[in-house]
Tab-separated table of C-alpha atoms in Angstrom:
chain	number	residue	atom	x	y	z
A	1	UNK	CA	27.789	-25.961	-19.730
A	2	UNK	CA	27.432	-22.088	-20.099
A	3	UNK	CA	29.746	-20.051	-21.465
A	4	UNK	CA	29.268	-16.697	-19.328
A	5	UNK	CA	31.706	-14.772	-20.943
A	6	UNK	CA	30.074	-15.722	-24.421
A	7	UNK	CA	26.853	-14.574	-22.778
A	8	UNK	CA	28.219	-11.099	-21.620
A	9	UNK	CA	30.097	-10.408	-24.834
A	10	UNK	CA	26.796	-11.097	-26.257
A	11	UNK	CA	24.918	-8.557	-24.402
A	12	UNK	CA	27.570	-6.115	-24.738
A	13	UNK	CA	27.229	-6.115	-28.361
A	14	UNK	CA	23.470	-5.977	-28.360
A	15	UNK	CA	23.031	-9.755	-29.752
A	16	UNK	CA	21.452	-10.782	-26.498
A	17	UNK	CA	18.829	-8.994	-24.489
A	18	UNK	CA	18.418	-8.975	-20.592
A	19	UNK	CA	15.724	-11.215	-20.881
A	20	UNK	CA	16.990	-13.902	-22.451
A	21	UNK	CA	19.834	-15.098	-20.281
A	22	UNK	CA	17.281	-17.450	-18.945
A	23	UNK	CA	17.389	-19.432	-22.308
A	24	UNK	CA	20.706	-20.343	-22.099
A	25	UNK	CA	21.403	-21.419	-18.422
A	26	UNK	CA	20.290	-24.505	-16.435
A	27	UNK	CA	18.719	-22.258	-13.364
A	28	UNK	CA	17.781	-18.875	-12.388
A	29	UNK	CA	20.656	-18.279	-9.735
A	30	UNK	CA	23.007	-18.478	-12.888
A	31	UNK	CA	21.174	-16.136	-14.876
A	32	UNK	CA	21.694	-13.803	-11.854
A	33	UNK	CA	24.578	-13.877	-11.549
A	34	UNK	CA	25.936	-13.180	-14.949
A	35	UNK	CA	23.349	-10.841	-15.678
A	36	UNK	CA	24.764	-8.557	-12.612
A	37	UNK	CA	28.416	-8.985	-13.631
A	38	UNK	CA	27.077	-7.790	-17.059
A	39	UNK	CA	25.729	-4.905	-15.137
A	40	UNK	CA	29.016	-4.511	-13.694
A	41	UNK	CA	30.916	-4.389	-16.105
A	42	UNK	CA	29.100	-1.138	-17.779
A	43	UNK	CA	29.011	0.690	-14.162
A	44	UNK	CA	31.243	2.391	-12.347
A	45	UNK	CA	31.177	0.101	-9.269
A	46	UNK	CA	30.269	-3.219	-8.251
A	47	UNK	CA	27.015	-5.258	-6.800
A	48	UNK	CA	28.537	-7.137	-3.826
A	49	UNK	CA	26.313	-6.296	-1.076
A	50	UNK	CA	23.183	-6.849	-3.751
A	51	UNK	CA	24.680	-10.074	-4.937
A	52	UNK	CA	24.081	-11.727	-0.698
A	53	UNK	CA	20.398	-12.744	-0.564
A	54	UNK	CA	18.737	-15.370	0.975
A	55	UNK	CA	15.268	-15.014	-0.679
A	56	UNK	CA	14.379	-18.319	-3.026
A	57	UNK	CA	14.610	-16.482	-6.485
A	58	UNK	CA	13.162	-19.430	-8.523
A	59	UNK	CA	9.878	-18.367	-6.961
A	60	UNK	CA	10.676	-14.959	-6.855
A	61	UNK	CA	11.013	-14.777	-10.674
A	62	UNK	CA	7.738	-16.313	-11.355
A	63	UNK	CA	5.475	-13.215	-10.138
A	64	UNK	CA	7.844	-10.749	-8.208
A	65	UNK	CA	10.837	-9.869	-10.648
A	66	UNK	CA	11.897	-9.497	-14.054
A	67	UNK	CA	15.545	-9.407	-14.654
A	68	UNK	CA	16.960	-9.813	-11.380
A	69	UNK	CA	20.244	-8.796	-10.053
A	70	UNK	CA	20.039	-9.355	-6.586
A	71	UNK	CA	18.680	-7.904	-3.859
A	72	UNK	CA	19.135	-4.561	-1.969
A	73	UNK	CA	18.778	-4.634	1.926
A	74	UNK	CA	16.945	-2.247	3.861
A	75	UNK	CA	17.739	-1.912	7.833
A	76	UNK	CA	14.473	-3.281	9.757
A	77	UNK	CA	13.836	-2.390	13.334
A	78	UNK	CA	10.633	-3.455	15.509
A	79	UNK	CA	8.664	-0.801	17.808
A	80	UNK	CA	6.127	-2.077	20.502
A	81	UNK	CA	4.589	-3.596	22.522
A	82	UNK	CA	1.394	-1.695	21.012
A	83	UNK	CA	-1.495	-2.189	22.494
A	84	UNK	CA	-4.616	-2.636	20.314
A	85	UNK	CA	-8.302	-2.723	20.824
A	86	UNK	CA	-9.312	-3.612	17.940
A	87	UNK	CA	-12.205	-5.533	15.935
A	88	UNK	CA	-9.745	-8.418	14.577
A	89	UNK	CA	-6.466	-7.246	16.276
A	90	UNK	CA	-6.052	-7.340	20.075
A	91	UNK	CA	-3.690	-7.465	22.567
A	92	UNK	CA	0.351	-6.106	22.375
A	93	UNK	CA	2.055	-6.236	19.334
A	94	UNK	CA	5.794	-5.911	17.987
A	95	UNK	CA	5.459	-3.918	14.506
A	96	UNK	CA	8.486	-4.123	11.947
A	97	UNK	CA	9.055	-1.050	10.326
A	98	UNK	CA	11.962	-1.252	7.315
A	99	UNK	CA	13.287	2.270	7.311
A	100	UNK	CA	17.022	3.913	6.734
A	101	UNK	CA	15.805	7.199	8.503
A	102	UNK	CA	17.112	8.166	11.834
A	103	UNK	CA	14.860	8.606	14.599
A	104	UNK	CA	11.636	6.982	12.815
A	105	UNK	CA	11.601	3.659	14.832
A	106	UNK	CA	12.628	5.456	17.904
A	107	UNK	CA	9.298	8.066	16.965
A	108	UNK	CA	7.045	5.278	16.494
A	109	UNK	CA	8.206	3.286	19.465
A	110	UNK	CA	8.077	6.412	21.789
A	111	UNK	CA	3.933	6.575	20.407
A	112	UNK	CA	3.746	2.569	21.235
A	113	UNK	CA	4.783	3.211	24.633
A	114	UNK	CA	2.478	6.219	25.659
A	115	UNK	CA	-0.478	4.359	24.034
A	116	UNK	CA	0.338	0.848	25.771
A	117	UNK	CA	0.797	2.872	28.984
A	118	UNK	CA	-2.238	4.623	28.428
A	119	UNK	CA	-4.327	1.341	27.696
A	120	UNK	CA	-4.325	0.729	24.155
A	121	UNK	CA	-5.950	2.202	20.663
A	122	UNK	CA	-9.137	1.121	19.113
A	123	UNK	CA	-9.122	0.612	15.848
A	124	UNK	CA	-12.114	-0.078	13.231
A	125	UNK	CA	-11.958	-0.917	9.465
A	126	UNK	CA	-14.685	1.407	8.174
A	127	UNK	CA	-15.004	-0.203	4.493
A	128	UNK	CA	-12.640	-2.434	2.534
A	129	UNK	CA	-12.835	-2.761	-1.355
A	130	UNK	CA	-10.449	-2.233	-4.457
A	131	UNK	CA	-11.242	-0.730	-7.703
A	132	UNK	CA	-10.972	-0.825	-10.995
A	133	UNK	CA	-12.119	1.924	-13.764
A	134	UNK	CA	-12.070	1.767	-17.425
A	135	UNK	CA	-12.389	4.548	-19.857
A	136	UNK	CA	-14.853	4.395	-22.506
A	137	UNK	CA	-15.749	5.939	-25.950
A	138	UNK	CA	-19.048	6.365	-27.486
A	139	UNK	CA	-20.330	7.779	-30.192
A	140	UNK	CA	-21.883	11.067	-28.687
A	141	UNK	CA	-22.622	12.574	-25.373
A	142	UNK	CA	-26.365	10.312	-25.987
A	143	UNK	CA	-24.293	7.292	-26.628
A	144	UNK	CA	-22.364	7.535	-23.743
A	145	UNK	CA	-25.668	7.863	-21.639
A	146	UNK	CA	-26.981	4.819	-22.880
A	147	UNK	CA	-24.127	3.041	-22.299
A	148	UNK	CA	-24.352	4.198	-18.805
A	149	UNK	CA	-28.054	3.304	-18.569
A	150	UNK	CA	-27.301	-0.048	-19.802
A	151	UNK	CA	-24.704	-0.581	-17.077
A	152	UNK	CA	-27.011	0.425	-14.532
A	153	UNK	CA	-29.906	-1.769	-15.518
A	154	UNK	CA	-27.511	-4.862	-15.717
A	155	UNK	CA	-25.375	-4.687	-12.912
A	156	UNK	CA	-26.316	-8.343	-12.155
A	157	UNK	CA	-25.172	-9.491	-15.241
A	158	UNK	CA	-22.026	-7.128	-15.537
A	159	UNK	CA	-21.237	-8.985	-11.517
A	160	UNK	CA	-21.710	-12.440	-12.933
A	161	UNK	CA	-19.435	-12.499	-15.582
A	162	UNK	CA	-17.024	-10.605	-13.843
A	163	UNK	CA	-16.982	-13.056	-10.602
A	164	UNK	CA	-16.592	-16.117	-13.167
A	165	UNK	CA	-12.902	-15.135	-13.276
A	166	UNK	CA	-12.246	-15.161	-8.992
A	167	UNK	CA	-13.339	-17.427	-6.254
A	168	UNK	CA	-12.478	-14.276	-3.931
A	169	UNK	CA	-13.416	-11.176	-5.730
A	170	UNK	CA	-17.421	-10.174	-5.482
A	171	UNK	CA	-18.178	-7.000	-7.655
A	172	UNK	CA	-20.239	-4.765	-4.928
A	173	UNK	CA	-20.946	-1.774	-7.392
A	174	UNK	CA	-20.221	0.073	-10.422
A	175	UNK	CA	-20.231	3.757	-9.073
A	176	UNK	CA	-19.463	6.506	-10.150
A	177	UNK	CA	-20.150	6.235	-13.500
A	178	UNK	CA	-19.294	9.622	-15.313
A	179	UNK	CA	-19.216	11.300	-18.492
A	180	UNK	CA	-16.969	13.521	-19.958
A	181	UNK	CA	-18.227	14.514	-23.384
A	182	UNK	CA	-17.942	11.115	-25.245
A	183	UNK	CA	-16.088	9.585	-22.421
A	184	UNK	CA	-17.451	7.242	-19.961
A	185	UNK	CA	-15.692	5.952	-16.777
A	186	UNK	CA	-17.482	3.361	-15.151
A	187	UNK	CA	-15.634	2.638	-11.810
A	188	UNK	CA	-16.468	-0.745	-10.700
A	189	UNK	CA	-15.629	-1.855	-6.779
A	190	UNK	CA	-14.845	-5.218	-5.918
A	191	UNK	CA	-14.112	-6.887	-2.234
A	192	UNK	CA	-11.021	-9.061	-2.306
A	193	UNK	CA	-10.344	-11.348	0.804
A	194	UNK	CA	-6.979	-11.171	2.002
A	195	UNK	CA	-5.357	-10.144	-1.400
A	196	UNK	CA	-4.773	-6.846	-2.173
A	197	UNK	CA	-6.343	-7.725	-5.212
A	198	UNK	CA	-5.498	-5.084	-8.321
A	199	UNK	CA	-4.660	-8.145	-10.623
A	200	UNK	CA	-7.845	-9.976	-9.202
A	201	UNK	CA	-10.231	-7.106	-10.350
A	202	UNK	CA	-8.083	-6.126	-13.507
A	203	UNK	CA	-8.889	-9.445	-14.798
A	204	UNK	CA	-12.644	-9.381	-13.753
A	205	UNK	CA	-13.390	-5.976	-14.980
A	206	UNK	CA	-11.951	-6.822	-18.684
A	207	UNK	CA	-14.114	-9.754	-18.551
A	208	UNK	CA	-17.091	-7.751	-17.983
A	209	UNK	CA	-16.165	-5.448	-20.296
A	210	UNK	CA	-16.018	-7.936	-23.159
A	211	UNK	CA	-19.384	-8.561	-21.955
A	212	UNK	CA	-20.319	-4.746	-22.072
A	213	UNK	CA	-18.291	-4.133	-25.441
A	214	UNK	CA	-20.488	-7.111	-27.274
A	215	UNK	CA	-24.095	-5.813	-26.078
A	216	UNK	CA	-23.763	-1.982	-26.242
A	217	UNK	CA	-20.760	-1.951	-29.221
A	218	UNK	CA	-18.636	0.268	-26.349
A	219	UNK	CA	-15.199	1.098	-27.302
A	220	UNK	CA	-12.881	0.166	-24.514
A	221	UNK	CA	-10.097	2.533	-25.102
A	222	UNK	CA	-8.305	1.513	-21.799
A	223	UNK	CA	-8.613	-1.263	-19.180
A	224	UNK	CA	-7.498	1.964	-16.640
A	225	UNK	CA	-8.947	5.412	-17.074
A	226	UNK	CA	-7.218	6.823	-13.873
A	227	UNK	CA	-10.423	6.856	-11.796
A	228	UNK	CA	-9.794	3.945	-9.975
A	229	UNK	CA	-7.532	5.934	-8.628
A	230	UNK	CA	-4.665	3.674	-8.258
A	231	UNK	CA	-0.882	4.498	-6.966
A	232	UNK	CA	-1.833	8.392	-7.287
A	233	UNK	CA	-3.250	11.036	-4.532
A	234	UNK	CA	-7.146	11.397	-5.075
A	235	UNK	CA	-9.943	13.228	-3.439
A	236	UNK	CA	-11.919	10.592	-5.022
A	237	UNK	CA	-10.310	8.159	-2.375
A	238	UNK	CA	-10.340	10.649	0.022
A	239	UNK	CA	-14.008	10.446	-0.126
A	240	UNK	CA	-15.082	7.183	-1.483
A	241	UNK	CA	-12.043	5.073	0.275
A	242	UNK	CA	-10.179	2.685	-1.477
A	243	UNK	CA	-8.256	-0.510	0.301
A	244	UNK	CA	-9.219	-0.799	3.486
A	245	UNK	CA	-10.384	2.856	5.354
A	246	UNK	CA	-9.164	2.801	8.920
A	247	UNK	CA	-10.051	4.736	11.777
A	248	UNK	CA	-7.716	4.656	15.204
A	249	UNK	CA	-8.183	6.472	18.329
A	250	UNK	CA	-6.983	7.259	21.911
A	251	UNK	CA	-7.975	9.167	25.198
A	252	UNK	CA	-4.595	10.078	27.035
A	253	UNK	CA	-4.636	11.371	30.216
A	254	UNK	CA	-3.119	14.938	30.415
A	255	UNK	CA	-0.507	14.033	33.402
A	256	UNK	CA	0.336	10.767	30.322
A	257	UNK	CA	1.145	13.629	27.608
A	258	UNK	CA	2.889	15.805	30.392
A	259	UNK	CA	5.185	13.151	31.297
A	260	UNK	CA	5.948	11.333	27.936
A	261	UNK	CA	5.960	13.684	25.496
A	262	UNK	CA	6.568	16.787	27.693
A	263	UNK	CA	3.809	18.695	26.439
A	264	UNK	CA	0.127	19.580	27.293
A	265	UNK	CA	-2.824	18.322	25.748
A	266	UNK	CA	-3.873	22.293	24.410
A	267	UNK	CA	-0.296	22.157	22.899
A	268	UNK	CA	-0.787	19.280	20.868
A	269	UNK	CA	-4.576	20.521	19.266
A	270	UNK	CA	-2.948	23.597	18.458
A	271	UNK	CA	-0.202	22.339	16.286
A	272	UNK	CA	-2.212	19.532	14.523
A	273	UNK	CA	-4.813	22.528	13.427
A	274	UNK	CA	-2.152	24.822	12.820
A	275	UNK	CA	-0.217	22.422	10.878
A	276	UNK	CA	-1.888	19.511	9.807
A	277	UNK	CA	-5.386	21.398	9.123
A	278	UNK	CA	-4.842	24.960	8.459
A	279	UNK	CA	-1.112	24.291	6.776
A	280	UNK	CA	-1.921	21.446	4.504
A	281	UNK	CA	-5.502	23.496	3.537
A	282	UNK	CA	-3.280	26.360	1.773
A	283	UNK	CA	-0.676	23.932	0.462
A	284	UNK	CA	-3.411	22.558	-1.000
A	285	UNK	CA	-2.628	19.111	0.412
A	286	UNK	CA	-4.713	16.128	-0.075
A	287	UNK	CA	-2.900	14.522	3.625
A	288	UNK	CA	-3.905	16.527	6.077
A	289	UNK	CA	-1.280	14.848	8.616
A	290	UNK	CA	2.068	15.150	9.837
A	291	UNK	CA	3.552	11.709	8.052
A	292	UNK	CA	1.426	8.972	7.527
A	293	UNK	CA	3.444	7.900	5.084
A	294	UNK	CA	6.657	7.404	7.335
A	295	UNK	CA	4.419	4.688	9.116
A	296	UNK	CA	3.057	3.273	6.211
A	297	UNK	CA	6.177	2.920	3.807
A	298	UNK	CA	8.310	1.507	6.432
A	299	UNK	CA	5.464	-1.401	7.157
A	300	UNK	CA	5.154	-1.600	3.389
A	301	UNK	CA	8.587	-2.297	2.881
A	302	UNK	CA	8.739	-5.141	5.744
A	303	UNK	CA	5.620	-6.751	4.967
A	304	UNK	CA	6.126	-7.214	1.025
A	305	UNK	CA	3.185	-4.492	0.385
A	306	UNK	CA	3.237	-2.964	-3.076
A	307	UNK	CA	5.240	0.424	-2.365
A	308	UNK	CA	3.642	2.135	-4.786
A	309	UNK	CA	0.597	2.181	-2.560
A	310	UNK	CA	2.334	4.680	-0.189
A	311	UNK	CA	1.092	7.326	-2.187
A	312	UNK	CA	-2.408	6.286	-1.592
A	313	UNK	CA	-1.432	5.502	2.360
A	314	UNK	CA	-0.164	8.903	2.516
A	315	UNK	CA	-3.530	10.800	2.757
A	316	UNK	CA	-5.692	11.107	5.567
A	317	UNK	CA	-6.687	13.474	8.669
A	318	UNK	CA	-5.314	13.368	11.989
A	319	UNK	CA	-7.748	15.169	14.796
A	320	UNK	CA	-7.157	15.561	18.058
A	321	UNK	CA	-9.234	17.469	20.751
A	322	UNK	CA	-9.105	18.240	24.402
A	323	UNK	CA	-11.709	16.594	26.369
A	324	UNK	CA	-12.217	17.126	29.754
A	325	UNK	CA	-8.782	18.499	29.757
A	326	UNK	CA	-7.257	14.908	28.502
A	327	UNK	CA	-6.100	14.124	24.904
A	328	UNK	CA	-8.230	13.007	22.043
A	329	UNK	CA	-6.182	12.163	19.237
A	330	UNK	CA	-7.533	9.683	16.124
A	331	UNK	CA	-6.221	8.977	12.734
A	332	UNK	CA	-8.481	8.423	9.652
A	333	UNK	CA	-6.944	6.899	6.582
A	334	UNK	CA	-9.102	6.588	3.673
A	335	UNK	CA	-6.864	4.523	1.613
A	336	UNK	CA	-4.865	1.682	2.680
A	337	UNK	CA	-4.726	-1.188	0.097
A	338	UNK	CA	-2.780	-4.206	1.967
A	339	UNK	CA	-2.512	-7.814	1.620
A	340	UNK	CA	-1.287	-10.693	4.071
A	341	UNK	CA	-1.453	-13.225	0.774
A	342	UNK	CA	-0.226	-12.931	-2.472
A	343	UNK	CA	2.202	-10.531	-4.343
A	344	UNK	CA	5.249	-9.837	-2.136
A	345	UNK	CA	4.226	-11.076	1.045
A	346	UNK	CA	5.349	-14.266	-0.474
A	347	UNK	CA	8.870	-12.988	-0.011
A	348	UNK	CA	10.769	-14.940	2.633
A	349	UNK	CA	11.540	-11.666	4.292
A	350	UNK	CA	8.010	-10.493	3.960
A	351	UNK	CA	6.403	-13.149	5.203
A	352	UNK	CA	8.826	-13.009	8.448
A	353	UNK	CA	7.660	-9.894	9.382
A	354	UNK	CA	4.004	-10.273	8.945
A	355	UNK	CA	4.689	-13.555	11.037
A	356	UNK	CA	5.893	-11.444	13.554
A	357	UNK	CA	2.590	-9.826	14.016
A	358	UNK	CA	0.524	-12.959	13.489
A	359	UNK	CA	-0.751	-12.008	10.542
A	360	UNK	CA	0.492	-13.732	7.653
A	361	UNK	CA	-1.873	-15.751	5.156
A	362	UNK	CA	-5.336	-16.078	4.803
A	363	UNK	CA	-7.982	-14.641	7.087
A	364	UNK	CA	-5.505	-12.270	8.691
A	365	UNK	CA	-5.439	-8.728	6.549
A	366	UNK	CA	-8.562	-7.236	8.858
A	367	UNK	CA	-6.054	-7.776	11.953
A	368	UNK	CA	-3.136	-6.771	9.867
A	369	UNK	CA	-5.057	-3.529	9.077
A	370	UNK	CA	-6.383	-2.510	12.297
A	371	UNK	CA	-1.967	-2.896	13.645
A	372	UNK	CA	-1.650	-0.587	10.686
A	373	UNK	CA	-3.960	1.897	11.886
A	374	UNK	CA	-2.449	1.790	15.447
A	375	UNK	CA	1.072	1.814	14.110
A	376	UNK	CA	-0.245	5.157	12.109
A	377	UNK	CA	-1.437	6.939	14.928
A	378	UNK	CA	1.799	6.183	17.131
A	379	UNK	CA	4.150	7.475	14.917
A	380	UNK	CA	1.639	10.767	14.045
A	381	UNK	CA	1.365	11.279	18.195
A	382	UNK	CA	5.221	11.012	19.003
A	383	UNK	CA	5.840	13.694	16.401
A	384	UNK	CA	3.213	16.249	17.292
A	385	UNK	CA	3.951	15.672	20.440
A	386	UNK	CA	7.701	16.380	19.865
A	387	UNK	CA	6.136	19.407	17.475
A	388	UNK	CA	4.515	20.481	20.415
A	389	UNK	CA	7.322	20.479	22.668
A	390	UNK	CA	9.850	21.994	20.208
A	391	UNK	CA	12.075	18.509	20.422
A	392	UNK	CA	11.790	17.326	16.756
A	393	UNK	CA	15.103	19.218	15.872
A	394	UNK	CA	16.727	17.230	18.545
A	395	UNK	CA	15.576	13.940	18.314
A	396	UNK	CA	16.892	13.855	14.464
A	397	UNK	CA	20.248	15.534	15.901
A	398	UNK	CA	20.734	12.640	18.073
A	399	UNK	CA	19.150	10.201	16.415
A	400	UNK	CA	19.105	11.256	12.714
A	401	UNK	CA	22.732	12.301	12.015
A	402	UNK	CA	24.916	9.724	14.019
């Protein structure tokens, strides 16, 4: 039988590390409880609410978490119905959004209502890729260029080698291959199926680099040289794309803009130009939009995506035009890493939220991507409408402050 007090005593004295608790307990739940109780002894409060969870922690500790003490809870609301006219997503959807920001779900819901009433939003996936870019050190710039040429001439060999590590990933290209002094930054670009694929492409690239080093004598400084560009805002990802590159568009009759948004197409266009385009430009922003991160973040938390990729999903450009008196509105998201299989999607709450949209599991990631793009448009349209009509502060006062 485990002596809980003895383990806590050893943790307090430094004779045991947090990750070693499992060696002395019979199951994961027991380890979680002891670890949490220890943390309570050295903190100012209790973790009563963190202690309550329905996730299968036995499964979670295998691939999703280390040193667990419980879970957090974030309210989940639904927006919809949202009518989507995509290549993969067609029909009306309710979208789960996990957030503690009052007014967000209401705002997205208003956008969904307007979109559905206008006949639906058209969505398309422009490209689909995941990247890993190592940094290689050569003896000189001449040697660096020789390695660059070798990569270009032997792509098919590197491709075959990389793909021996996965049944789903395909190496599409190695481009760009940047040379800075004697450093070399080749960007390996893959397709990864229904998995987000970051781990997949990392393992595949490492295998290809083993071959590269043997053939050229190249020295791999690091498996990631930041040209990937993973979990950071990047002009390269804005241009080249990463994850899913998505576009959603809609034309909304002027009368509907007036009725639902209490403004005009001309006013929405002006706000978009002045705020999202000019304002973002003078700020040096890579997000020429109002708040993509709100919808991306809420969807990512609800559906078990890698939350650090919200920074990539926050980039993109909103366009608004007056067309024959009506409002043309579109969002372009160049960099949205998504998964419906593996990673955090295996957690029970994430699976349930994905199943609300019927996008859990293999063969569903394209459908999910189009729903994500449509949801971003709904939230973006609603906020610009609120700004154009002067209703933003009132909405947050009524819904965000309780």
